[in-house]
Amino acid sequence: MRSLLALIFSASILAASGACAETRVFIIANGYGDQCLAKGDKCGASVARTYCQSRDFAQASSYRRVDPDEITGSVPKSGTNCSHGHCDEYVAITCQR
């Protein structure tokens, strides 16, 4: 009976530790106009992974184009704060540790 309780306790600890993995979403301006990132194509995987690794994350779990209206806060859409005329091109990269 004790071994069964120990097994259940160990399994719950392992399940909880997996749930604690840190995930973070980064919103970046797609200044390069990288369509692989924006479309979520496989060719953008290495760019997304490199971005995550540069921020001490192990991998990129997803990446896609984000409409400026989806982003909370102030995001320039046009005008003098808009660099290279690509203010509407933002990419969300989800990184995991």
Short mmCIF file of C-alpha atoms in Angstrom, two decimals:
data_model
loop_
_atom_site.label_atom_id
_atom_site.label_comp_id
_atom_site.label_asym_id
_atom_site.label_seq_id
_atom_site.Cartn_x
_atom_site.Cartn_y
_atom_site.Cartn_z
CA MET A 1 0.00 0.00 0.00
CA ARG A 2 2.81 2.40 0.87
CA SER A 3 4.56 1.72 -2.39
CA LEU A 4 1.35 2.52 -4.27
CA LEU A 5 1.02 5.84 -2.42
CA ALA A 6 4.69 6.61 -3.10
CA LEU A 7 4.19 5.85 -6.78
CA ILE A 8 1.13 8.12 -6.99
CA PHE A 9 2.96 10.90 -5.14
CA SER A 10 6.00 10.61 -7.45
CA ALA A 11 3.81 10.69 -10.53
CA SER A 12 2.03 13.83 -9.33
CA ILE A 13 5.37 15.56 -8.66
CA LEU A 14 6.60 14.71 -12.17
CA ALA A 15 3.36 15.93 -13.74
CA ALA A 16 3.55 19.20 -11.80
CA SER A 17 7.17 19.83 -12.77
CA GLY A 18 6.28 19.52 -16.47
CA ALA A 19 3.50 22.06 -16.05
CA CYS A 20 5.95 24.62 -14.66
CA ALA A 21 7.84 25.01 -17.92
CA GLU A 22 8.16 28.69 -18.69
CA THR A 23 6.55 29.95 -21.88
CA ARG A 24 6.79 33.52 -23.11
CA VAL A 25 5.44 35.28 -26.19
CA PHE A 26 7.60 37.97 -27.77
CA ILE A 27 6.08 40.48 -30.18
CA ILE A 28 8.70 41.83 -32.56
CA ALA A 29 8.58 44.20 -35.49
CA ASN A 30 9.21 42.22 -38.64
CA GLY A 31 11.65 44.78 -40.03
CA TYR A 32 13.23 42.21 -42.30
CA GLY A 33 9.90 41.42 -43.93
CA ASP A 34 10.60 37.75 -43.31
CA GLN A 35 7.57 36.06 -44.84
CA CYS A 36 8.59 32.69 -43.42
CA LEU A 37 8.05 34.03 -39.90
CA ALA A 38 4.94 35.99 -40.79
CA LYS A 39 3.22 33.07 -42.50
CA GLY A 40 4.35 30.51 -39.92
CA ASP A 41 6.12 28.50 -42.64
CA LYS A 42 8.72 25.88 -41.73
CA CYS A 43 11.47 28.04 -43.22
CA GLY A 44 11.00 30.51 -40.32
CA ALA A 45 11.71 27.88 -37.65
CA SER A 46 15.46 28.54 -37.52
CA VAL A 47 14.93 32.30 -37.21
CA ALA A 48 12.39 31.83 -34.41
CA ARG A 49 14.61 29.28 -32.61
CA THR A 50 17.62 31.60 -32.84
CA TYR A 51 15.55 34.48 -31.48
CA CYS A 52 14.43 32.37 -28.51
CA GLN A 53 17.93 31.07 -27.83
CA SER A 54 19.27 34.63 -27.83
CA ARG A 55 16.91 35.25 -24.90
CA ASP A 56 17.96 32.11 -23.00
CA PHE A 57 15.01 29.96 -24.07
CA ALA A 58 15.49 26.46 -25.43
CA GLN A 59 13.07 26.47 -28.35
CA ALA A 60 10.38 28.28 -30.30
CA SER A 61 7.06 26.47 -30.08
CA SER A 62 5.26 28.75 -32.56
CA TYR A 63 5.54 31.93 -34.62
CA ARG A 64 3.06 33.90 -36.70
CA ARG A 65 2.13 37.33 -37.98
CA VAL A 66 0.18 39.49 -35.54
CA ASP A 67 -2.20 42.25 -36.54
CA PRO A 68 -1.41 45.54 -34.71
CA ASP A 69 -4.99 45.58 -33.40
CA GLU A 70 -4.28 42.32 -31.50
CA ILE A 71 -1.46 43.93 -29.52
CA THR A 72 -2.30 45.67 -26.28
CA GLY A 73 -0.62 49.00 -25.79
CA SER A 74 0.61 51.59 -28.21
CA VAL A 75 1.91 50.32 -31.52
CA PRO A 76 2.63 52.78 -34.34
CA LYS A 77 0.68 52.08 -37.51
CA SER A 78 2.07 54.86 -39.67
CA GLY A 79 3.82 58.20 -39.52
CA THR A 80 7.21 59.38 -38.29
CA ASN A 81 7.51 56.65 -35.63
CA CYS A 82 7.11 54.04 -38.33
CA SER A 83 10.50 52.77 -39.54
CA HIS A 84 10.88 51.57 -43.13
CA GLY A 85 7.11 51.73 -43.72
CA HIS A 86 6.54 48.29 -42.17
CA CYS A 87 4.70 49.24 -38.99
CA ASP A 88 1.91 46.81 -39.67
CA GLU A 89 4.26 43.83 -39.77
CA TYR A 90 4.61 42.25 -36.34
CA VAL A 91 5.44 38.66 -35.49
CA ALA A 92 4.61 36.76 -32.30
CA ILE A 93 7.23 34.17 -31.33
CA THR A 94 6.37 31.80 -28.49
CA CYS A 95 9.48 30.59 -26.66
CA GLN A 96 9.82 27.81 -24.09
CA ARG A 97 12.52 26.95 -21.56
#
